[in-house]
mmCIF file of C-alpha atoms and ligand atoms in Angstrom:
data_model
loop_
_atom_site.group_PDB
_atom_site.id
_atom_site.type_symbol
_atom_site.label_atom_id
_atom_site.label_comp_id
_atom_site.label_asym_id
_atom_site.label_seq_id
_atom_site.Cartn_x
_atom_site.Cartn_y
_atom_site.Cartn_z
ATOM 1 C CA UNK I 1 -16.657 -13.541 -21.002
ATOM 2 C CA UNK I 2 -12.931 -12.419 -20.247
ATOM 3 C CA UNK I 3 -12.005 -9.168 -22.213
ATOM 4 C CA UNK I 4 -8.217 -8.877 -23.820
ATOM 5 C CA UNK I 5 -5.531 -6.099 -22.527
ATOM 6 C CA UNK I 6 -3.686 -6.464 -25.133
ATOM 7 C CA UNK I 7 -2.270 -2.647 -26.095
ATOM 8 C CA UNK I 8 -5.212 -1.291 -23.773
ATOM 9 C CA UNK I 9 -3.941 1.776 -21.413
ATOM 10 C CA UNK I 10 -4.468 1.589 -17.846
ATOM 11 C CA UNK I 11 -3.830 4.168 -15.438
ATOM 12 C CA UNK I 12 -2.888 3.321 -11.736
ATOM 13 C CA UNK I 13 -3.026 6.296 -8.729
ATOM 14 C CA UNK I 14 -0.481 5.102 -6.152
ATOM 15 C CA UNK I 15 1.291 2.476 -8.333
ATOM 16 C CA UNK I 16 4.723 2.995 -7.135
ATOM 17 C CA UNK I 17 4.634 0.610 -4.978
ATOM 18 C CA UNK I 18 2.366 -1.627 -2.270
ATOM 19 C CA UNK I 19 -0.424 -2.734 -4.244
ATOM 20 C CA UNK I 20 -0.865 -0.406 -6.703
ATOM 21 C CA UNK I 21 2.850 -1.406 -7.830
ATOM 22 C CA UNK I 22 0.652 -5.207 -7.737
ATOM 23 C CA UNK I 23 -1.545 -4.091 -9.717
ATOM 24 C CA UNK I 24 0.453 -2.137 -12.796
ATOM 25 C CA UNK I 25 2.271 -5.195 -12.591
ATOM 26 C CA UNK I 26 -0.834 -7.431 -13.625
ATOM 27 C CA UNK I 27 -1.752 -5.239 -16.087
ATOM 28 C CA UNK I 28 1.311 -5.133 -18.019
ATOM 29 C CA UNK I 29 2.058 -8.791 -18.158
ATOM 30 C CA UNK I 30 -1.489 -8.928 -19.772
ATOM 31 C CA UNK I 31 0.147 -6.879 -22.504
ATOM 32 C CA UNK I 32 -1.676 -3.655 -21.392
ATOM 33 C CA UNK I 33 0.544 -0.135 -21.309
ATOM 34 C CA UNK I 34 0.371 0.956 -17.853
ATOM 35 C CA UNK I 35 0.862 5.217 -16.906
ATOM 36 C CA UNK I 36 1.308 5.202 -12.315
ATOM 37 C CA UNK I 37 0.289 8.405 -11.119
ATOM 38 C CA UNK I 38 2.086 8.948 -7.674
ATOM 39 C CA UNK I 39 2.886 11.601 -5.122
ATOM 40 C CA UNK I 40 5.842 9.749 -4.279
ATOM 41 C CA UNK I 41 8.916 10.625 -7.138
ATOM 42 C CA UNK I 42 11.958 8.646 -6.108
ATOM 43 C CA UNK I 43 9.912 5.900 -5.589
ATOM 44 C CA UNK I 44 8.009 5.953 -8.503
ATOM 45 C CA UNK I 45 10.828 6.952 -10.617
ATOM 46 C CA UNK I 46 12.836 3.899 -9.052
ATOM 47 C CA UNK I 47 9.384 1.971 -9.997
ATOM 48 C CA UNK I 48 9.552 3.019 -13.556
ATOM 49 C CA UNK I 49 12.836 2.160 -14.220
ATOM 50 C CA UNK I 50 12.483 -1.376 -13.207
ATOM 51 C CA UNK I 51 9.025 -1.943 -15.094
ATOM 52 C CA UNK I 52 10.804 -0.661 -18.168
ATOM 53 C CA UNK I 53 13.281 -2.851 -17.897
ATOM 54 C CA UNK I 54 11.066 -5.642 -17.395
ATOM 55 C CA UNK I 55 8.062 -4.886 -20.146
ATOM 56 C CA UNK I 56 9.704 -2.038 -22.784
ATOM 57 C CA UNK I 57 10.263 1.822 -22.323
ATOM 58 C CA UNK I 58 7.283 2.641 -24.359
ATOM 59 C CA UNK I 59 4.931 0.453 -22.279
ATOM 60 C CA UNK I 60 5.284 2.083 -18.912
ATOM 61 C CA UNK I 61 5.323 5.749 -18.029
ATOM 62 C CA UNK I 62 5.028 7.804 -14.646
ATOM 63 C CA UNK I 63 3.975 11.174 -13.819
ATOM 64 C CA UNK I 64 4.368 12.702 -10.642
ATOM 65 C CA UNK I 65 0.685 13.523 -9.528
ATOM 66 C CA UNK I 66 -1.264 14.309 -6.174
ATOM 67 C CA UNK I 67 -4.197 13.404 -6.515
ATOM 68 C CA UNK I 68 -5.677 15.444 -4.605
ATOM 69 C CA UNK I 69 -4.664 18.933 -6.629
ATOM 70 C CA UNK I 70 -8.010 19.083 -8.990
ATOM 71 C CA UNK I 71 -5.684 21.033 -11.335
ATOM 72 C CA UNK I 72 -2.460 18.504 -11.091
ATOM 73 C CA UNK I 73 -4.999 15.453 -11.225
ATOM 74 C CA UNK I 74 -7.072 16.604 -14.494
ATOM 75 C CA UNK I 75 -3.999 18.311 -16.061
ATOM 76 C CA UNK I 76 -2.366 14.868 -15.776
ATOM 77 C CA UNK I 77 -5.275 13.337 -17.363
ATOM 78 C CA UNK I 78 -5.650 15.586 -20.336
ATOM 79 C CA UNK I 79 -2.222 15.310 -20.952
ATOM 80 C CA UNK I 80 -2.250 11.593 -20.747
ATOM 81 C CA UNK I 81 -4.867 11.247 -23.315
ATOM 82 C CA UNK I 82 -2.723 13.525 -26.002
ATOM 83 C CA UNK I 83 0.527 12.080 -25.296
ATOM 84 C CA UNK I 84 0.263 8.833 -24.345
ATOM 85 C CA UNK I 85 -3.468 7.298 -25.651
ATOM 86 C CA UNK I 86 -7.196 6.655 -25.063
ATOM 87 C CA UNK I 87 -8.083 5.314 -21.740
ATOM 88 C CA UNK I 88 -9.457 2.050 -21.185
ATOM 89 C CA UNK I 89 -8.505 1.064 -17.678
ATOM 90 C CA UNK I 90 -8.471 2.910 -14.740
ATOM 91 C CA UNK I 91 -7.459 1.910 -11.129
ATOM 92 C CA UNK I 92 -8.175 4.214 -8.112
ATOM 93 C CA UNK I 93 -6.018 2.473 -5.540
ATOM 94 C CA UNK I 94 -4.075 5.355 -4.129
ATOM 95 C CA UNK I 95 -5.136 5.739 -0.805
ATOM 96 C CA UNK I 96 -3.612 6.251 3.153
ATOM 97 C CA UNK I 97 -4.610 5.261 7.048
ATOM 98 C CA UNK I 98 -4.214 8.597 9.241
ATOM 99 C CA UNK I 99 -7.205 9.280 11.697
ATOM 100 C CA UNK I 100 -5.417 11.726 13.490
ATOM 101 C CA UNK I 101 -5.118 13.994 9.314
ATOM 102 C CA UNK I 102 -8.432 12.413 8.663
ATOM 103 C CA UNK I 103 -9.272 15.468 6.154
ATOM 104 C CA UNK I 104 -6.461 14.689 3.984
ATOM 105 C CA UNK I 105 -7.341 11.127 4.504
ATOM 106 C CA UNK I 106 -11.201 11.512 3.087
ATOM 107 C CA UNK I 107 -9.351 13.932 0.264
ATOM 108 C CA UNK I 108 -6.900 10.923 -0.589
ATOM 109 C CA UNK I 109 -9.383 8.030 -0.260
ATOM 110 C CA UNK I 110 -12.228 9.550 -1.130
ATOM 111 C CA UNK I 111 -12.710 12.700 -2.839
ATOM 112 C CA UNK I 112 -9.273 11.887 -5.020
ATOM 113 C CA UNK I 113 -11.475 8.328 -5.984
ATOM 114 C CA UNK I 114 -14.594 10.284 -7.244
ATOM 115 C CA UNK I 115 -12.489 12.500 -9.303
ATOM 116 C CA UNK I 116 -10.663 9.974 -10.697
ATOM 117 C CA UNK I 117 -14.102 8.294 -11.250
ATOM 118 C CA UNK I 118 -15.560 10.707 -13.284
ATOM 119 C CA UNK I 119 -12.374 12.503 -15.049
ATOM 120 C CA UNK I 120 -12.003 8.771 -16.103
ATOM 121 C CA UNK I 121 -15.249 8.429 -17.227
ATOM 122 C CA UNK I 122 -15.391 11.509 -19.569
ATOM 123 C CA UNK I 123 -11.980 10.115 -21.138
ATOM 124 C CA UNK I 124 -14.002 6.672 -21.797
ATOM 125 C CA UNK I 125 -17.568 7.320 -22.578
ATOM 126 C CA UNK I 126 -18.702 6.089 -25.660
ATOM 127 C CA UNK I 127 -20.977 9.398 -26.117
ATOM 128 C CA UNK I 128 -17.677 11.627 -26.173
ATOM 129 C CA UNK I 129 -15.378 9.853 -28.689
ATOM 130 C CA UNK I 130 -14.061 6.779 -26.077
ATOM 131 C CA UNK I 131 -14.021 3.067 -26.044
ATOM 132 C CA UNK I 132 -15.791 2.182 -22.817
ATOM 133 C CA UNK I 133 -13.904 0.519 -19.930
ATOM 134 C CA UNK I 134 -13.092 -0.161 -16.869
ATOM 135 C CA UNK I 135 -12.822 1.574 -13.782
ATOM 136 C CA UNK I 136 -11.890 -0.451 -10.493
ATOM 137 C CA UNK I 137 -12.120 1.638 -7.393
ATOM 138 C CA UNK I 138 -9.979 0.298 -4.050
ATOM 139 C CA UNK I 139 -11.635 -0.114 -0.657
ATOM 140 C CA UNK I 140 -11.207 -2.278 1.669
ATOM 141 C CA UNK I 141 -12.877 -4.693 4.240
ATOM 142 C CA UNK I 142 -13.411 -1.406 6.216
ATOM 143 C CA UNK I 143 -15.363 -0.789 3.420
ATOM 144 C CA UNK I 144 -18.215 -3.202 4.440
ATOM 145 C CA UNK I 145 -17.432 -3.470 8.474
ATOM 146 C CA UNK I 146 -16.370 -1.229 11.250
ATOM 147 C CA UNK I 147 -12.770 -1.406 12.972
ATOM 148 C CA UNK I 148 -11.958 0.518 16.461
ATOM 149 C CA UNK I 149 -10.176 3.315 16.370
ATOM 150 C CA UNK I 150 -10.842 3.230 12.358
ATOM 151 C CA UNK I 151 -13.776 5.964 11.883
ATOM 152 C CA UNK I 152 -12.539 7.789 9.100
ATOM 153 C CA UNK I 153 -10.779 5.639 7.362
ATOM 154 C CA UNK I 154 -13.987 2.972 7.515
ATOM 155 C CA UNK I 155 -16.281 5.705 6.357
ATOM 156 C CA UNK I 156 -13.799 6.659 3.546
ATOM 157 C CA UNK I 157 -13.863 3.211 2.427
ATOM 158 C CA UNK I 158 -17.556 2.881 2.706
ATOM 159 C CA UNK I 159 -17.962 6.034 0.372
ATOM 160 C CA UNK I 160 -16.150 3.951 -1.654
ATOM 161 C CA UNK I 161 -17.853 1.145 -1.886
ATOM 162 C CA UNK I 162 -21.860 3.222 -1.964
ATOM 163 C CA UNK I 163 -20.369 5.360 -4.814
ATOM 164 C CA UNK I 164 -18.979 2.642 -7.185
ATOM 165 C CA UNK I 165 -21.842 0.650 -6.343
ATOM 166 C CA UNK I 166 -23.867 3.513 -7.313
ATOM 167 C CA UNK I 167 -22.160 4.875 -10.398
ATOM 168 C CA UNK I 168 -22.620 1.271 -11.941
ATOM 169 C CA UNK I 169 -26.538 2.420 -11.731
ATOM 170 C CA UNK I 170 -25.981 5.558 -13.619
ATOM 171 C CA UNK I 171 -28.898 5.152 -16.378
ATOM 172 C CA UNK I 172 -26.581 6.291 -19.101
ATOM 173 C CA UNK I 173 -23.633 3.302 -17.958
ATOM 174 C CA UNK I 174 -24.768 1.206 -20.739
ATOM 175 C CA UNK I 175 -24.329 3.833 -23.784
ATOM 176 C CA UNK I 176 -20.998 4.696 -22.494
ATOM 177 C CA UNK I 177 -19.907 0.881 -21.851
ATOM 178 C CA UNK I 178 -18.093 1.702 -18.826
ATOM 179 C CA UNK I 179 -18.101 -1.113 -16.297
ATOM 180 C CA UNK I 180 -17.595 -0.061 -12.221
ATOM 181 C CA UNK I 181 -15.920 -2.572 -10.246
ATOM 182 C CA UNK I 182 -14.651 -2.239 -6.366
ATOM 183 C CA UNK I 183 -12.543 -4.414 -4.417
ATOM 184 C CA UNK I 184 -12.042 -5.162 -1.086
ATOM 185 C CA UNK I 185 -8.722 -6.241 0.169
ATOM 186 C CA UNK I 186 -8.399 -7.352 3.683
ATOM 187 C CA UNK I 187 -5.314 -6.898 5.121
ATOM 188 C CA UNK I 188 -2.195 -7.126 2.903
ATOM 189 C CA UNK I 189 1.699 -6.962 3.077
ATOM 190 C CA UNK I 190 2.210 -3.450 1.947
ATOM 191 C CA UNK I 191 3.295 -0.349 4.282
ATOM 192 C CA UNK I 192 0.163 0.503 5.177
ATOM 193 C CA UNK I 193 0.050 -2.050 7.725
ATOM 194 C CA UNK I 194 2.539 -0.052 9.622
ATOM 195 C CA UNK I 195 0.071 3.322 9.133
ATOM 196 C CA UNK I 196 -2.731 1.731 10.404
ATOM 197 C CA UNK I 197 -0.483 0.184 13.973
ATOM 198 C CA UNK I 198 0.523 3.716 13.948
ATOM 199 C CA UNK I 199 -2.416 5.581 13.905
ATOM 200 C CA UNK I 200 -4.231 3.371 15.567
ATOM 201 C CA UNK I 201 -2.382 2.481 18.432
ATOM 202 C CA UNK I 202 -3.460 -1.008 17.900
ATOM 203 C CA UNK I 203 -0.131 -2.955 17.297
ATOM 204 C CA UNK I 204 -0.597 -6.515 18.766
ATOM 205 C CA UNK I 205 -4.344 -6.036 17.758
ATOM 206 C CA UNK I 206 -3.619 -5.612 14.465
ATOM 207 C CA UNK I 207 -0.966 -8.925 14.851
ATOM 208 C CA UNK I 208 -3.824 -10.890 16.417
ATOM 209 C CA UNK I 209 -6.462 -9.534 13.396
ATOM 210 C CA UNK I 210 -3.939 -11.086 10.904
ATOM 211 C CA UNK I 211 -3.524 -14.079 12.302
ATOM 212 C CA UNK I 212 -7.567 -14.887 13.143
ATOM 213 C CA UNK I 213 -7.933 -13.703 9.059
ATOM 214 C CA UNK I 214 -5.697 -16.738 8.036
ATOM 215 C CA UNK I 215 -2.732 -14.815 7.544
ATOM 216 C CA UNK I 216 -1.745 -11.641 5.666
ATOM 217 C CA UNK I 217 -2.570 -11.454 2.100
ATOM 218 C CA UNK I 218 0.549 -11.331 -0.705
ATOM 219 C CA UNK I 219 0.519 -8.047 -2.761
ATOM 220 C CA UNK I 220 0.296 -11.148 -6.183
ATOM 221 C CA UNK I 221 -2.625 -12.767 -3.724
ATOM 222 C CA UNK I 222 -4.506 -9.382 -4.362
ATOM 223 C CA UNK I 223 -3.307 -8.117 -7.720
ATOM 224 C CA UNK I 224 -4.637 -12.061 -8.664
ATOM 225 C CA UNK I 225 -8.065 -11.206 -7.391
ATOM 226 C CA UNK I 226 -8.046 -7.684 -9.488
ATOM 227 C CA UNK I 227 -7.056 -9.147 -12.445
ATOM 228 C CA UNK I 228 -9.678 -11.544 -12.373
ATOM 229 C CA UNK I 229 -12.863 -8.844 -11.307
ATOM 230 C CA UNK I 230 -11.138 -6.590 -14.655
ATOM 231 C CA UNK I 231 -10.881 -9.496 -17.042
ATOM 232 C CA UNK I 232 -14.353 -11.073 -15.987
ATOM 233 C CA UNK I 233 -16.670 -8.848 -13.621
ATOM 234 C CA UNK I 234 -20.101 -7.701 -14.697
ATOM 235 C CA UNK I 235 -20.671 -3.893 -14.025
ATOM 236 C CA UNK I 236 -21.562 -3.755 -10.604
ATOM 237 C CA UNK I 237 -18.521 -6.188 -9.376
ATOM 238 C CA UNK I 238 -17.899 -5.734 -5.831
ATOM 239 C CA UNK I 239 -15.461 -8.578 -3.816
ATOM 240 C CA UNK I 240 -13.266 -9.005 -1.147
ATOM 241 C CA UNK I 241 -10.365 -10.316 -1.506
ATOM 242 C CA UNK I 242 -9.288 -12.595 1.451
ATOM 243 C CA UNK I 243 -7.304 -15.864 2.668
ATOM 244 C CA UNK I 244 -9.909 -17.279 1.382
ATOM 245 C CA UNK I 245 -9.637 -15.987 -2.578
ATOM 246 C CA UNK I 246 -12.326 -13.326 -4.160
ATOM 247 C CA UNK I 247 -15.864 -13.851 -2.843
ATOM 248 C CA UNK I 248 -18.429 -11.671 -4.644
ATOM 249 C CA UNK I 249 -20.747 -9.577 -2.655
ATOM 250 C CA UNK I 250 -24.401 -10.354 -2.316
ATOM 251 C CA UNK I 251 -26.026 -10.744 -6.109
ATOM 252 C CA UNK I 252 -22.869 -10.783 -7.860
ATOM 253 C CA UNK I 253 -22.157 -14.182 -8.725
ATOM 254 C CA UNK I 254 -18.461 -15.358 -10.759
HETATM 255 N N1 LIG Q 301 -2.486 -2.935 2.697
HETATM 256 C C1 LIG Q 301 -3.687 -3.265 3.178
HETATM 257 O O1 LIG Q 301 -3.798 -4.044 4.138
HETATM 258 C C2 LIG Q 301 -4.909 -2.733 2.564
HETATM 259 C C3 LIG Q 301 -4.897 -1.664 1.672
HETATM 260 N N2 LIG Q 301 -6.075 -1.187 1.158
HETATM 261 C C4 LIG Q 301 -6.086 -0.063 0.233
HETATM 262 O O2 LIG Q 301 -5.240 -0.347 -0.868
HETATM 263 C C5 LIG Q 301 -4.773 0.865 -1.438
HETATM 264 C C6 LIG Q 301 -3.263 0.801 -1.628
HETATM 265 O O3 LIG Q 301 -2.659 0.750 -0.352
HETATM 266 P P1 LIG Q 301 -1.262 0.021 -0.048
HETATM 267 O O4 LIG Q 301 -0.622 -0.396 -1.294
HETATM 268 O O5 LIG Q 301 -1.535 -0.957 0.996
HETATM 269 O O6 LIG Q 301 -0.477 1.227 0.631
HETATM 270 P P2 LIG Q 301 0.937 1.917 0.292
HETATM 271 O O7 LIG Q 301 1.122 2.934 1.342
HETATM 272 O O8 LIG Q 301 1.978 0.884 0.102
HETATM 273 O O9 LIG Q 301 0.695 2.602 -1.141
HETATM 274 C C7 LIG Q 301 -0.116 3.735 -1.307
HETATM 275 C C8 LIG Q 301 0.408 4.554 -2.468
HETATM 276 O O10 LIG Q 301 -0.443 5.696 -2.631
HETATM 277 C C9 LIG Q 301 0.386 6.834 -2.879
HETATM 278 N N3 LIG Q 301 -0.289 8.077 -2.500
HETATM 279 C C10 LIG Q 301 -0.588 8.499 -1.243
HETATM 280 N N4 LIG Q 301 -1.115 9.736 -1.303
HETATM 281 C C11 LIG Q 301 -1.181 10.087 -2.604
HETATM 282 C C12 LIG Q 301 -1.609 11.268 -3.282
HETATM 283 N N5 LIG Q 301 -2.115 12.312 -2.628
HETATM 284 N N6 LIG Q 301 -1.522 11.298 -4.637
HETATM 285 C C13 LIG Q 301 -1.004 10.244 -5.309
HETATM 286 N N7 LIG Q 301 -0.551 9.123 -4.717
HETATM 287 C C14 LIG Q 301 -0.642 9.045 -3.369
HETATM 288 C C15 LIG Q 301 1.620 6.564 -2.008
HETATM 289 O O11 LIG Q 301 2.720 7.384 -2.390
HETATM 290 C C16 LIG Q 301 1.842 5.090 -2.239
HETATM 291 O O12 LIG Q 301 2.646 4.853 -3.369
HETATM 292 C C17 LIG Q 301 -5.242 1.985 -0.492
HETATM 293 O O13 LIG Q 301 -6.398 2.590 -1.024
HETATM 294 C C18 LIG Q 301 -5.564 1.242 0.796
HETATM 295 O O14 LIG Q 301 -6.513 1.915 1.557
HETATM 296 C C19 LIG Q 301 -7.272 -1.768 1.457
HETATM 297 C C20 LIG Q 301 -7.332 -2.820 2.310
HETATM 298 C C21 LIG Q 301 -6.168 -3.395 2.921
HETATM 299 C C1 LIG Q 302 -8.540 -6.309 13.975
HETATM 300 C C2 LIG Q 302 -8.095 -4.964 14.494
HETATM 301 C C3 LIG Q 302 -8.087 -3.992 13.388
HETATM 302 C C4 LIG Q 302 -7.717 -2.618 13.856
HETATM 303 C C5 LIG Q 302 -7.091 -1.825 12.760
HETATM 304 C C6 LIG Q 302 -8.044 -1.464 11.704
HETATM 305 O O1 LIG Q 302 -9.017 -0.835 11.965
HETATM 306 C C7 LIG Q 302 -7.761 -1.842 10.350
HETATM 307 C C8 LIG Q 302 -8.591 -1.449 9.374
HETATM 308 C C9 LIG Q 302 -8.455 -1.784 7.976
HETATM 309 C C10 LIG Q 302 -7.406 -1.128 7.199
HETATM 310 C C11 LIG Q 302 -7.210 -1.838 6.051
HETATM 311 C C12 LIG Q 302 -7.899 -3.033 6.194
HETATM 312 O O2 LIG Q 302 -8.240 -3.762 5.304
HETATM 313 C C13 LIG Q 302 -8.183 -3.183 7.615
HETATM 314 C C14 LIG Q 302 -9.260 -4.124 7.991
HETATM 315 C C15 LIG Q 302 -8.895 -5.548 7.684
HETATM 316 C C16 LIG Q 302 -9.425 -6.453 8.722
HETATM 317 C C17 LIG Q 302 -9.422 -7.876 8.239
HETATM 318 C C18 LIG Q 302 -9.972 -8.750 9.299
HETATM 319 C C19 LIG Q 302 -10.539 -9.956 8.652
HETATM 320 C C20 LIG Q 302 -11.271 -10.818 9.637
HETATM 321 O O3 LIG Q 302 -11.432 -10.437 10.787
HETATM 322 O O4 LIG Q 302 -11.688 -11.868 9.175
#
């Protein structure tokens, strides 16, 4: 069963640009109203002005938000729901590769993603005045298997993947109609690739990791992927998204 977008608001954490930008994209050409939550201004103001342009002033809005301020994050939310409308999508995607600021790293990738998680979740629960949804949480292939000189980031994204996983459990899931997906990307053309040759000190490994993967993936390669895990997952969705298209995990079959 595919669900409709149509006039549905989404909220996207690191959607000025990469694939978060991908993503708020997708979302608005499926007629949703998107709101990008960034640390970044001048990018996501320069982000903003050409999504308006593109899909209607009152169908795209930013606000400049770290997600990692507790107050900044669930102000922004609160304010959100009065000004703009009810919540019905939500994408945790913001996220960065640092091993050598690995606290801020877990704080970012994974701390930021459970609070965004549940903030989300008390905006959309059927049992508190909401519509149900969707929340899609962003790991990555680190998510499922171990890279060198990756620890923390791989063990950020594997929190992601054991608490989405697990939050789609939650006994009380099906009276608030929330569904929790999680995606996978491997690696993709955004500049995060340059973060992780960084930090890592793994440039031509990195190169060589590309190329054995079949290539790097197109920001639209991934944001096609998403789209189809929001419009069509069960609860419980968790894919990569490769060179060689979404592949469900384990029992999830589409
Ligand atoms: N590019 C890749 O190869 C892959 C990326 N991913 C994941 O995809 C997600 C998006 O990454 P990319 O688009 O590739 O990177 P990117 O660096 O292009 O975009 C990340 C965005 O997050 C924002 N951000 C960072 N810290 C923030 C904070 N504290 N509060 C709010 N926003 C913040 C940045 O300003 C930026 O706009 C991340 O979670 C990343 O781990 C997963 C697998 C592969
Ligand atoms: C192959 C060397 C990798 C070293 C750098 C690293 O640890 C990267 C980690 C991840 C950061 C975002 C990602 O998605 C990266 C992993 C993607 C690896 C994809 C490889 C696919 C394959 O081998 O088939």
């Amino acid at each position: 069963m595919e669900i409709s977008l149509s006039g549905k608001l989404a909220v996207v954490t690191g959607g000025s640009r990469g694939l978060g930008r991908g993503f708020a994209t997708s979302l608005l050409e499926k007629g949703a109203k998107v709101v990008i939550l960034d640390i970044g201004k001048e990018e996501g103001e320069e982000t903003l002005k050409k999504l308006q342009e593109q899909f209607g002033k009152d169908n795209v809005y930013f606000y400049r938000c770290d997600v990692t301020d507790r107050k900044q994050f669930e102000d922004t939310m609160a304010t959100i729901d009065k000004d703009v409308g009810r919540l019905s999508v939500m994408v945790n995607n913001a996220g960065i590769f640092n091993e050598q600021d690995w606290e801020k790293m877990i704080s970012i990738n994974l701390v930021a993603m459970i609070r965004g998680t549940k903030l989300a979740t008390d905006l959309m629960k059927k049992d508190n005045g909401g519509d149900g949804g969707v929340v899609l949480n962003i790991s990555s292939i680190a998510g499922l298997g171990w890279y060198m000189n990756s620890e923390v980031y791989c063990a950020s994204k594997f929190g992601v993947v054991g608490f989405t996983k697990s939050m789609a459990l939650n006994s009380d899931t099906l009276k608030w109609d929330i569904r929790y997906l999680c995606m996978c990307p491997a690696f993709a053309d955004t500049a995060l690739i340059g973060a992780i040759k960084e930090s890592t000190g793994l440039h031509k490994e990195v190169d060589t990791g590309i190329e054995k993967a079949g290539g790097i993936l197109s920001v639209q390669e991934v944001a096609d992927g998403f789209m189809k895990m929001i419009l069509t997952s069960d609860n419980g969705g968790l894919a990569v998204i490769s060179k060689m298209g979404l592949t469900y995990k384990q029992d999830e079959q589409k």
